[in-house]
Coordinates of C-alpha atoms in Angstrom, one line a residue:
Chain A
X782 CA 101.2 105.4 10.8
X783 CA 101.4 105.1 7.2
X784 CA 100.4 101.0 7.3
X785 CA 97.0 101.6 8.8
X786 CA 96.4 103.9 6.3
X787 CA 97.5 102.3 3.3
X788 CA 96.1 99.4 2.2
X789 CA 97.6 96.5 0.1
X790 CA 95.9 98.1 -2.8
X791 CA 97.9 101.6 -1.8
X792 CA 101.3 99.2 -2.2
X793 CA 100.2 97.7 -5.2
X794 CA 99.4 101.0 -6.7
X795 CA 103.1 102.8 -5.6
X796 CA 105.1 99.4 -7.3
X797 CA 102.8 100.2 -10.2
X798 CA 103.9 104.1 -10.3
X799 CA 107.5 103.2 -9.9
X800 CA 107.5 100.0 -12.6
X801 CA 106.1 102.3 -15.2
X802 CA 108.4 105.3 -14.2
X803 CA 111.5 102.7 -14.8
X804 CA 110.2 101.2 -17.8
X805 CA 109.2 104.7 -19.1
X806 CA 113.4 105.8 -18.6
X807 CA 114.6 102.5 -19.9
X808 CA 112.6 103.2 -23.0
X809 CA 113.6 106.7 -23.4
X810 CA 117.4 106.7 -22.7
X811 CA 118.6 105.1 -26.4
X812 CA 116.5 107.8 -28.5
X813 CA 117.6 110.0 -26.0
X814 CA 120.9 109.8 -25.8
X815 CA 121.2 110.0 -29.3
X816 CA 119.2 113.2 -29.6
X817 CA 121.6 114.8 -26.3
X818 CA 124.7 113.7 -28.0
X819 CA 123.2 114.8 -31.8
X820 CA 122.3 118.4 -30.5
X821 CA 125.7 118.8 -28.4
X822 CA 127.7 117.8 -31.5
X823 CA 125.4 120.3 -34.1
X824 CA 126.0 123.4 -35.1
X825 CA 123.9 124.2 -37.7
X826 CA 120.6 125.7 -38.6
X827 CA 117.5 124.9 -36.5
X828 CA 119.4 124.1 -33.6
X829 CA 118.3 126.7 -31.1
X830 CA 114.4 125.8 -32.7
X831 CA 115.2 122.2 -32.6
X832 CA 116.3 122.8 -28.6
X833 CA 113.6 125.3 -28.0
X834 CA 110.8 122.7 -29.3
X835 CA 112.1 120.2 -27.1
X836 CA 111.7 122.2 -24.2
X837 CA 108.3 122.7 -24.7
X838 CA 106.9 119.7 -22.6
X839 CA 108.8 121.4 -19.7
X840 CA 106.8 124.8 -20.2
X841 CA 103.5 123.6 -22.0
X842 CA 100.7 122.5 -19.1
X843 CA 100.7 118.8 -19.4
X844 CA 97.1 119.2 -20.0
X845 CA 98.2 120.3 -23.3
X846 CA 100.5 117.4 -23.8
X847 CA 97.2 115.4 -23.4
X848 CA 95.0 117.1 -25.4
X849 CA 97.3 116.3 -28.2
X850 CA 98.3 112.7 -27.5
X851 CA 94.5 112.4 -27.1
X852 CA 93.8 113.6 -30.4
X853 CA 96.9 111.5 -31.7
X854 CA 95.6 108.4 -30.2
X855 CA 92.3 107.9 -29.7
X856 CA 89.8 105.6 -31.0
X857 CA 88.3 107.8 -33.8
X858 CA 92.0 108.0 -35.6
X859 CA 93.6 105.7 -38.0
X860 CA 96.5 105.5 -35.7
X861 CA 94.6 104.6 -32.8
X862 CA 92.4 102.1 -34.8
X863 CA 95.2 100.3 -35.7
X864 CA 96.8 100.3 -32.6
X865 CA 93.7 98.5 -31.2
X866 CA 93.4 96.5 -33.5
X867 CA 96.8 95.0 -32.4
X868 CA 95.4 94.8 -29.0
X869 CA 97.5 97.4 -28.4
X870 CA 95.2 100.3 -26.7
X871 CA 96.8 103.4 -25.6
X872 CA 93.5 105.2 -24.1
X873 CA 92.3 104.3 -20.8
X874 CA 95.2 101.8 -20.3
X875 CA 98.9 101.5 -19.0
X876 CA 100.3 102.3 -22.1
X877 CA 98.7 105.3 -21.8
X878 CA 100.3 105.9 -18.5
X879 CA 103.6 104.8 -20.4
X880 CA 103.2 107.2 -23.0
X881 CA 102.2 110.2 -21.1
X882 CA 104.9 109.8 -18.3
X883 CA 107.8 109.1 -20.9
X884 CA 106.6 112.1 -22.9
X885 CA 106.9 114.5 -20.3
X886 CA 109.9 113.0 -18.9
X887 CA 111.9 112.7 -22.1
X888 CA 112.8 116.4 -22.3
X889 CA 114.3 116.4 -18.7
X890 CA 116.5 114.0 -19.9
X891 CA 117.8 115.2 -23.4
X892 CA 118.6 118.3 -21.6
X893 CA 120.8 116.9 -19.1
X894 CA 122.3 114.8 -21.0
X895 CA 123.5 117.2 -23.8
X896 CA 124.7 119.6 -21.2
X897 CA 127.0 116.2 -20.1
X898 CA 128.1 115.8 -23.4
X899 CA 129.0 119.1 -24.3
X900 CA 131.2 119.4 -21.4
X901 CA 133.2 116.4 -22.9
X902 CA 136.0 117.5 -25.1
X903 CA 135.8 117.0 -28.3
X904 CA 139.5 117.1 -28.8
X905 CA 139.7 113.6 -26.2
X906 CA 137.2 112.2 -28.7
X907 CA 138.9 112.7 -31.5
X908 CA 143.0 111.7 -30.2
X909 CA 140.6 108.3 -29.3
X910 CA 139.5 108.0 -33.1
X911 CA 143.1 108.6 -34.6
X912 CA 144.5 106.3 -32.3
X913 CA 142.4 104.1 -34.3
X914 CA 138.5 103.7 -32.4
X915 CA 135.4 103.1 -34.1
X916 CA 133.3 106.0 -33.4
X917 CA 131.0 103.4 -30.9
X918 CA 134.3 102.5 -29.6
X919 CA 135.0 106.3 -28.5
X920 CA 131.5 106.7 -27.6
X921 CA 131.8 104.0 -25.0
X922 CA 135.3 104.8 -24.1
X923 CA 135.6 108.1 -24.1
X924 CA 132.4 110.2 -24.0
X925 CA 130.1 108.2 -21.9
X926 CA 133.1 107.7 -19.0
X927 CA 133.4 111.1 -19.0
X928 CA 129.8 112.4 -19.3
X929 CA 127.9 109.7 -16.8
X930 CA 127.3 111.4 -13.8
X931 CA 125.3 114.4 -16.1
X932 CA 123.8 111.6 -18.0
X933 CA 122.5 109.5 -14.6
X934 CA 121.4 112.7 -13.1
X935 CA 119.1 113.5 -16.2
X936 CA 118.0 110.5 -16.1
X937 CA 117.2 110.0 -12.3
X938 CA 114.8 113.6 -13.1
X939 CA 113.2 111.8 -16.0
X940 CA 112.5 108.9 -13.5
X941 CA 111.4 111.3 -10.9
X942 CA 109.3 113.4 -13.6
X943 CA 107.9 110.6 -14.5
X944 CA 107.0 109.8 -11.0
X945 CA 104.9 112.4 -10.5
X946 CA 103.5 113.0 -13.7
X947 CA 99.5 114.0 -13.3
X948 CA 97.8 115.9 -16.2
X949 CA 98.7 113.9 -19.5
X950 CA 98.2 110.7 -17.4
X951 CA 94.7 111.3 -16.5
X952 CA 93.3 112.7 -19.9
X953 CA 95.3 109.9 -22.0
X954 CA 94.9 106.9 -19.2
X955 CA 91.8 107.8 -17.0
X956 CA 92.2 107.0 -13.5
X957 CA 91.2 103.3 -12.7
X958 CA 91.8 101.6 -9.6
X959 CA 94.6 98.4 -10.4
X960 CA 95.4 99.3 -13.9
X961 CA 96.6 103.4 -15.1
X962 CA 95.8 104.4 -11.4
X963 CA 99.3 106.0 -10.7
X964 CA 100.3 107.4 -6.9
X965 CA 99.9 111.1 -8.4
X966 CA 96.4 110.0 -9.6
X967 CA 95.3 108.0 -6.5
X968 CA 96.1 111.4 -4.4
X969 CA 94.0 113.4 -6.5
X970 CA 90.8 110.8 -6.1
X971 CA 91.3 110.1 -2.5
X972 CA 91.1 113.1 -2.2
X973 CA 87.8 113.6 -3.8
X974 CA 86.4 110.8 -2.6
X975 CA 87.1 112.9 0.6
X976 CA 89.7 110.1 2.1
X977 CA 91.7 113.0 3.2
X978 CA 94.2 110.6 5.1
X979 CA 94.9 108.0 2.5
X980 CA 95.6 111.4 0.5
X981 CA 98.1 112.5 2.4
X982 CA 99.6 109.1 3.6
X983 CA 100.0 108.9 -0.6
X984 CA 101.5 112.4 -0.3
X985 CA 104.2 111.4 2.2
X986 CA 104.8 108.0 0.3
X987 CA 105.6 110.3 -2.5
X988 CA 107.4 113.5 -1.1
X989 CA 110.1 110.3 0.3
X990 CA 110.8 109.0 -2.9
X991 CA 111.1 112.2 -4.4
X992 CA 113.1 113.1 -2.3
X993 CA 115.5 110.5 -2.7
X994 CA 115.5 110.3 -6.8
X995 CA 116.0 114.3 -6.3
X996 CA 119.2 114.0 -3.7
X997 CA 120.8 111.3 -5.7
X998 CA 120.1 113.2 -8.8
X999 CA 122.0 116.8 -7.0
X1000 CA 124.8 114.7 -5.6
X1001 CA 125.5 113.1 -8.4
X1002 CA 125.3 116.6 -10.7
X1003 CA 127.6 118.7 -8.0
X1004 CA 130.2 115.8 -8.1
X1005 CA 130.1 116.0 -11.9
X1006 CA 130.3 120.2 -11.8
X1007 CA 133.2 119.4 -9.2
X1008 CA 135.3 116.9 -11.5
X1009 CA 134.6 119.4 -14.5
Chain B
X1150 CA 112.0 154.4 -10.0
X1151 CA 111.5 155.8 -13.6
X1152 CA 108.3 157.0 -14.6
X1153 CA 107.4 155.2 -17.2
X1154 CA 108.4 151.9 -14.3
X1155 CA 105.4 153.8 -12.2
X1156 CA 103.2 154.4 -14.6
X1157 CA 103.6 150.4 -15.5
X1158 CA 103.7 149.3 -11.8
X1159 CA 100.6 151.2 -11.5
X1160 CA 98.4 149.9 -14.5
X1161 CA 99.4 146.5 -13.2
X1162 CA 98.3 147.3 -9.8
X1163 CA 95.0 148.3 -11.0
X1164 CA 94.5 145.4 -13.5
X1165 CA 95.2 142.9 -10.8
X1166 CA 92.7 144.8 -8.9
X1167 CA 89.7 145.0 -10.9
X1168 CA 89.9 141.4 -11.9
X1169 CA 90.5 139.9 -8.4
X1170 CA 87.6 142.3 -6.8
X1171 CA 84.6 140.2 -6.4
X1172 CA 81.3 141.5 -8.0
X1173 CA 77.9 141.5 -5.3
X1174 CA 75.8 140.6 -8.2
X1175 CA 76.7 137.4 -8.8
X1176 CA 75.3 134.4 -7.6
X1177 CA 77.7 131.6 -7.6
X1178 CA 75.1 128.4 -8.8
X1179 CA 77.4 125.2 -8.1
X1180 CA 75.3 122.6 -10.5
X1181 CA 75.8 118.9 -11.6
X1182 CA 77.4 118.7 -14.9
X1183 CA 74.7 117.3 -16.2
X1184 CA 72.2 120.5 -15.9
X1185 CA 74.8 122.7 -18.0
X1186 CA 72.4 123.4 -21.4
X1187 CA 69.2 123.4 -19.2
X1188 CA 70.8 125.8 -16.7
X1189 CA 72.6 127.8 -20.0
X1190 CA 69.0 128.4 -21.4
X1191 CA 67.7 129.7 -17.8
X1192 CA 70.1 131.7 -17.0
X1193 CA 69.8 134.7 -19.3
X1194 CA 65.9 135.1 -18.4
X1195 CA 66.7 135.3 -14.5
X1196 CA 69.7 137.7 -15.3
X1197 CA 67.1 139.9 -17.4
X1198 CA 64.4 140.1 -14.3
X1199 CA 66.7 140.3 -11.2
X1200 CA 70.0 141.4 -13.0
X1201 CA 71.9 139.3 -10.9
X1202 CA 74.3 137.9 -13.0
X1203 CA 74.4 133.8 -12.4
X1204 CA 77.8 131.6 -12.8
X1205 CA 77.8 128.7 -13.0
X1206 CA 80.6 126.2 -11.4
X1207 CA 79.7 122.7 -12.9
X1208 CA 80.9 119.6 -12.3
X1209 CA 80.1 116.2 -10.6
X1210 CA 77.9 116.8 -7.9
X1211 CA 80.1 114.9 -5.0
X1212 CA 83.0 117.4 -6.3
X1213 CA 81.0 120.3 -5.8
X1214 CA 79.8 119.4 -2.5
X1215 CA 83.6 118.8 -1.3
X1216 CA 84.4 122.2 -2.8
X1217 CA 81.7 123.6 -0.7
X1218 CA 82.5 121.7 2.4
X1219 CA 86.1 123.3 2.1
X1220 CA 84.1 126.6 2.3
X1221 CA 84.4 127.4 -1.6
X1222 CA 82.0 130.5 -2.3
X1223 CA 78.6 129.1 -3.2
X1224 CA 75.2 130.5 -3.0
X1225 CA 73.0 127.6 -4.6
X1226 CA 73.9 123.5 -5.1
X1227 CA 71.8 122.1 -7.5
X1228 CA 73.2 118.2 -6.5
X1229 CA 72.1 114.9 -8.8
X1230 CA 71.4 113.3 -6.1
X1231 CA 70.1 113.4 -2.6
X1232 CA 73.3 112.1 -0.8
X1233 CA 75.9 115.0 -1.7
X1234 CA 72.8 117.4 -0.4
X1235 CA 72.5 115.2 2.8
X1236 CA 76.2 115.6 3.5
X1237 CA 76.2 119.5 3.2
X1238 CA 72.4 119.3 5.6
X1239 CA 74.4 117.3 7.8
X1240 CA 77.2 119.9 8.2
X1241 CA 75.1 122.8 8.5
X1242 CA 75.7 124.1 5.2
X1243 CA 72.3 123.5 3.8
X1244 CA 68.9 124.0 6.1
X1245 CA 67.1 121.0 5.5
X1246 CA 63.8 123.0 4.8
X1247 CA 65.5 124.1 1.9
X1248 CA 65.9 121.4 0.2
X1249 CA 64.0 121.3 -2.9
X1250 CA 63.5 118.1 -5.0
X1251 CA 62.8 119.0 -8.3
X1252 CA 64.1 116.8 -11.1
X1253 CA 64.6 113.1 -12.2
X1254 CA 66.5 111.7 -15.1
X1255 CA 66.7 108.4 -16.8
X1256 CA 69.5 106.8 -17.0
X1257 CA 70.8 104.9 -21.1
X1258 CA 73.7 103.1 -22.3
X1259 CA 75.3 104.4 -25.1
X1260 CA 77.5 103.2 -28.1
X1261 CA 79.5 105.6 -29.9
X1262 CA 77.5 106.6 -33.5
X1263 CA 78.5 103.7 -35.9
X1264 CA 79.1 101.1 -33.5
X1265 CA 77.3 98.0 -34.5
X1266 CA 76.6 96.7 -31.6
X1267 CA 73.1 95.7 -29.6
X1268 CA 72.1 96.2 -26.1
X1269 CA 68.7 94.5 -25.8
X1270 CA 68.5 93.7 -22.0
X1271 CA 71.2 94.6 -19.8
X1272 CA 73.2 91.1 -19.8
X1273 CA 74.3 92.3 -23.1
X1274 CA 76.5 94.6 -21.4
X1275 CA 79.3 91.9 -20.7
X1276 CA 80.0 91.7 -24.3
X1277 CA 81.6 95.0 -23.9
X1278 CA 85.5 95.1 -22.7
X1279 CA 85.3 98.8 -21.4
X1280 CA 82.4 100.6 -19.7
X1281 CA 82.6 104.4 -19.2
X1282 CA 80.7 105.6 -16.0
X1283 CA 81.1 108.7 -13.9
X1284 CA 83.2 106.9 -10.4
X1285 CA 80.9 104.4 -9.5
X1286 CA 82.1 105.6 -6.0
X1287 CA 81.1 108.6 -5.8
X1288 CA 80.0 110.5 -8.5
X1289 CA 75.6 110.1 -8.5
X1290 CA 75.4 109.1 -12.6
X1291 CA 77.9 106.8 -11.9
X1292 CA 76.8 105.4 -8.2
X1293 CA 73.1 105.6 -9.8
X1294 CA 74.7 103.0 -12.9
X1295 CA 76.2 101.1 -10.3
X1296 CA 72.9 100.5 -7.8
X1297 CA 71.1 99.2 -10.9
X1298 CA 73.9 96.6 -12.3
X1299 CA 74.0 95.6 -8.3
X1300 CA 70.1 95.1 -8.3
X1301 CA 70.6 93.3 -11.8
X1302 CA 73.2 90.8 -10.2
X1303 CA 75.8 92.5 -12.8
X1304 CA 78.0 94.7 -11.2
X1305 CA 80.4 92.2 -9.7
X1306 CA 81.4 90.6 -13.6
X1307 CA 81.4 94.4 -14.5
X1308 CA 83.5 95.9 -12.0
X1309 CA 86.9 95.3 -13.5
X1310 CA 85.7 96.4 -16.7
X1311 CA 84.8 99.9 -15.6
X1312 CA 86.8 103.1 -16.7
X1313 CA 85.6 105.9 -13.8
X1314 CA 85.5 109.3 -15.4
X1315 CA 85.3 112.4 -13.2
X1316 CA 81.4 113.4 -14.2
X1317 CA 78.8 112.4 -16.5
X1318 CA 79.9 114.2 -19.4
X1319 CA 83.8 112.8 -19.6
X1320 CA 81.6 109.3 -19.6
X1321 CA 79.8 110.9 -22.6
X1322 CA 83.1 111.9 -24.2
X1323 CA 85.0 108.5 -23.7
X1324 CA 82.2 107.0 -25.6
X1325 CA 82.4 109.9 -28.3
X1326 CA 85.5 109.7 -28.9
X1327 CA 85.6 106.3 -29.2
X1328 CA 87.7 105.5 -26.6
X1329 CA 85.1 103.4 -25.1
X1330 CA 83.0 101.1 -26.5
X1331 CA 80.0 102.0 -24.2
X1332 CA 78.7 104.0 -21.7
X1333 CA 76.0 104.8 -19.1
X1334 CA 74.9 108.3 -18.8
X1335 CA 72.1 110.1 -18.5
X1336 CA 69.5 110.1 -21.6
X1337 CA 69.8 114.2 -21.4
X1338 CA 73.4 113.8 -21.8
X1339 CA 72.9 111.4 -24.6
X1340 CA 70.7 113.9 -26.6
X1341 CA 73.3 116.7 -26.5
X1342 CA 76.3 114.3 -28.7
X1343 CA 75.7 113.3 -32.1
X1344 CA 78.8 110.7 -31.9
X1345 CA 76.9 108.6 -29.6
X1346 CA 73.3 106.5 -29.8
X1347 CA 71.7 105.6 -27.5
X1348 CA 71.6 101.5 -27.3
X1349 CA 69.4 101.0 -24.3
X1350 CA 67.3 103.0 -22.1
X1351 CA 66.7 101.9 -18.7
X1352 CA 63.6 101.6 -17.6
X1353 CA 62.1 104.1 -14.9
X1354 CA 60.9 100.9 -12.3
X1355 CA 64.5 99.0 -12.6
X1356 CA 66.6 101.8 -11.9
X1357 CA 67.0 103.5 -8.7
X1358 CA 65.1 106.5 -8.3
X1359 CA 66.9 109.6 -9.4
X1360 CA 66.7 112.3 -7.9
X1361 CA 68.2 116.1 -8.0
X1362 CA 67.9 118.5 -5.7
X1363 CA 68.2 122.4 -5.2
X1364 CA 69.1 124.9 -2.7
X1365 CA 70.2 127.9 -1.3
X1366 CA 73.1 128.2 0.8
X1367 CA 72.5 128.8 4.8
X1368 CA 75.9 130.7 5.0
X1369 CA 75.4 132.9 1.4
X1370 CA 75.6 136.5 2.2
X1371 CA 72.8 136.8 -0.6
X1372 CA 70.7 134.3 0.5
X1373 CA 67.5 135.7 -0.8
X1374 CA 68.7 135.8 -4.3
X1375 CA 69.8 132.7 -3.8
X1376 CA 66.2 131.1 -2.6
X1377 CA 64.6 133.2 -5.6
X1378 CA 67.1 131.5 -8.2
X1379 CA 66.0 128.4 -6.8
X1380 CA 62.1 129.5 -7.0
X1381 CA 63.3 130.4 -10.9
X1382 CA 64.1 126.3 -11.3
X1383 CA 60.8 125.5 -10.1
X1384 CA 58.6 127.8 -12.4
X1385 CA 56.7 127.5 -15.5
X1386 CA 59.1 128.8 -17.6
X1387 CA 62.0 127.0 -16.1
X1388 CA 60.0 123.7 -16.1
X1389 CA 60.0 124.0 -20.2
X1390 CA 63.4 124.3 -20.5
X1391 CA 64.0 121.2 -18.3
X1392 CA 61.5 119.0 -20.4
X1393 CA 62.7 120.1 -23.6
X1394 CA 66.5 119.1 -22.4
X1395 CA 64.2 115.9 -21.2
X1396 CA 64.3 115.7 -17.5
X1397 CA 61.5 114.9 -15.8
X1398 CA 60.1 117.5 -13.5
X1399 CA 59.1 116.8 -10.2
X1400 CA 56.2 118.4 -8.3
X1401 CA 56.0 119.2 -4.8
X1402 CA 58.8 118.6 -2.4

């Protein structure tokens, strides 16, 4: 039922959504890793702000999120001037969609991940080091072995937050058919451009991939919570 | 439970209450983005004589007509064009005798303030890599842009270039922000942003003809109210308004 309402354009647009979900997690999991492992390790000052700040994509309404990367990027700033000047627009184009999505995902994952790498004991971490590891030696070793289902999970809900990211994306990006037109977007305007059926047909594409990033992502996380 | 729980529970109650009760004075005026200031200015003089009080849900008129298709609460649809108010004649919504044609606009291109670019005829609009429009598809500044690039022979090597905003004004605030290098809006929008200029103005015979309409709601449970707001638009006073904002007024049906 879904192939006579979608149309190659509808296919186009899904690849789209899921290339810059991917790209967007790929992008985000060295800086945030480090930040995950960085805030399990700390114990200091400024942690719990440091943590609470971070959460704040989770909470704010994305609309939020793009009110400030609007007034970040756009074309009356210096940052944005110079960005465009590169050839390197953020407003009204995928990169927009890029930032927006990874921006709202990246929390998702830091949060994951630094409950994975807290579980890790520290004491395995440092027998590895005496026993004569580099510290990236024990990283890869020791920690990551032991903290990659929690690590993979957080990063299958960035991917799937990313996915289905809506409010940033459309204030940042716009919403243009065959270049920052994402699946969550292309709902909302068939929608208004009362194609009620490619909508939905959009919504069903959607609530199945969802669903699997999601499943994958609780399998995985109850194996880990089983093995710890 | 403990008092002090009840006494909490109960102010709650009420507060939800009182806000979620709906008021039988208002009249809910569902109006195309682009008549916000004009409509802002007019409002407060009908509120004084009927003490109705008006509010206003504004947006791109195909948006509001889908809202009021869905059976949102509406008592007037003051539409930018004649094709949203069709729909809703065609469902029953609106009585076709009340249909009221009552404004025209005129449609510019605009640059943001200190861009130094020139439109001088219409070709020069390919020298721009972005082009702000309410949805070509749907929304009527935006469908009104397209018809006259289509007419011009334009539209097809402007297509791809086109960033689709959700009404007029978000094409008036890509452009103001910069985000775009140009726009097409309406020149009433235009007049209301000092971070734009205008670059070109369209002229009345090459555009398409455009037209808003008014009218009261066949299903609102004030309808009368609603038919005398819509009498309001029409009058002397309500006429100024809409020529200093720089509509043109219609007369007649």
């Amino acid at each position: 039922m879904a192939g006579e309402v979608l149309g190659a354009d509808d296919l186009r647009l899904i690849a789209f959504t899921l290339q810059v979900a991917a790209l967007g997690t790929l992008l985000i999991l060295p800086p945030g890793l480090a930040l995950a492992l960085a805030l399990a390790r700390y114990r200091g000052p400024g942690k719990g702000a440091l943590e609470t700040l971070l959460a704040l994509p989770l909470v704010l309404p994305p609309t939020a999120i793009g009110i400030l990367l609007l007034e970040a990027f756009s074309g009356r700033t210096p940052l944005g001037r110079a960005l465009a000047a590169l050839g390197l627009e953020v407003i009204f184009s995928w990169r927009g969609v890029l930032l927006a999505t990874t921006v709202m995902a990246f929390p998702l994952l830091v949060r994951s991940a630094r409950t994975a790498f807290e579980e890790v004991d520290p004491r395995l971490v440092g027998l590895a080091r005496t026993l004569g590891c580099s510290p990236l030696r024990a990283f890869v070793r020791v920690t990551l072995p032991l903290a990659w289902r929690g690590i993979l999970a957080g990063t299958l809900l960035a991917f799937a937050r990313a996915l289905g990211e809506f409010g940033a994306t459309i204030m940042v990006a716009g919403n243009i058919p065959g270049r920052t037109q994402t699946a969550a977007l292309a709902i909302f305007h068939a929608h208004q451009l009362g194609q009620d059926g490619r909508a939905a047909a959009l919504a069903g594409v959607m609530v199945a991939l969802a669903f699997v990033v999601l499943w994958t992502s609780e399998a995985l996380a109850r194996r880990h919570a089983a093995r710890a | 439970m403990t008092p002090w729980r009840r006494r909490w529970g109960l102010a709650v109650a009420l507060w939800l209450g009182a806000g979620l009760a709906a008021a039988a004075t208002e009249l809910h005026v569902f109006a195309a983005a682009s008549l916000a200031e004009a409509l802002g200015d007019i409002a407060p003089g009908f509120e004084r004589t009927s003490g109705v009080r008006i509010v206003l849900n504004l947006g791109g008129s195909n948006d509001l007509a889908r809202q009021i298709r869905a059976g949102a609460p509406a008592d007037v649809f003051l539409s930018a064009d004649t094709v949203q108010m069709d729909l809703l004649v065609s469902t029953g919504a609106v009585a076709r005798d009340d249909v009221n044609a009552w404004l025209s606009n005129v449609l510019v291109v605009v640059l943001p303030a200190g861009s130094p670019a020139r439109v001088q005829r219409p070709e020069d609009l390919l020298a721009f890599t972005r082009l702000a429009l309410a949805d070509p598809e749907a929304v009527p500044a935006g469908v009104y842009a397209r018809r006259w690039l289509q007419a011009l022979g334009l539209w097809e090597r402007l297509a791809a270039r086109v960033v689709p905003l959700l009404n007029v004004r978000a094409a008036l605030q890509a452009v103001a922000a910069e985000n775009a290098p140009a726009g097409i809006v309406y020149r009433t929008d235009a007049a209301l942003s000092s971070a734009v200029r205008v670059a070109y103005e369209v002229p009345r015979a090459q555009g398409p003809p455009i037209t808003y309409v008014a009218a009261a709601l066949a299903r609102s449970p004030q309808a009368a109210r609603a038919r005398a707001f819509v009498q309001h638009l029409r009058g002397s006073q309500a006429t100024r308004v809409f020529e200093r904002h720089g509509f043109i007024v219609l007369h007649g049906r």
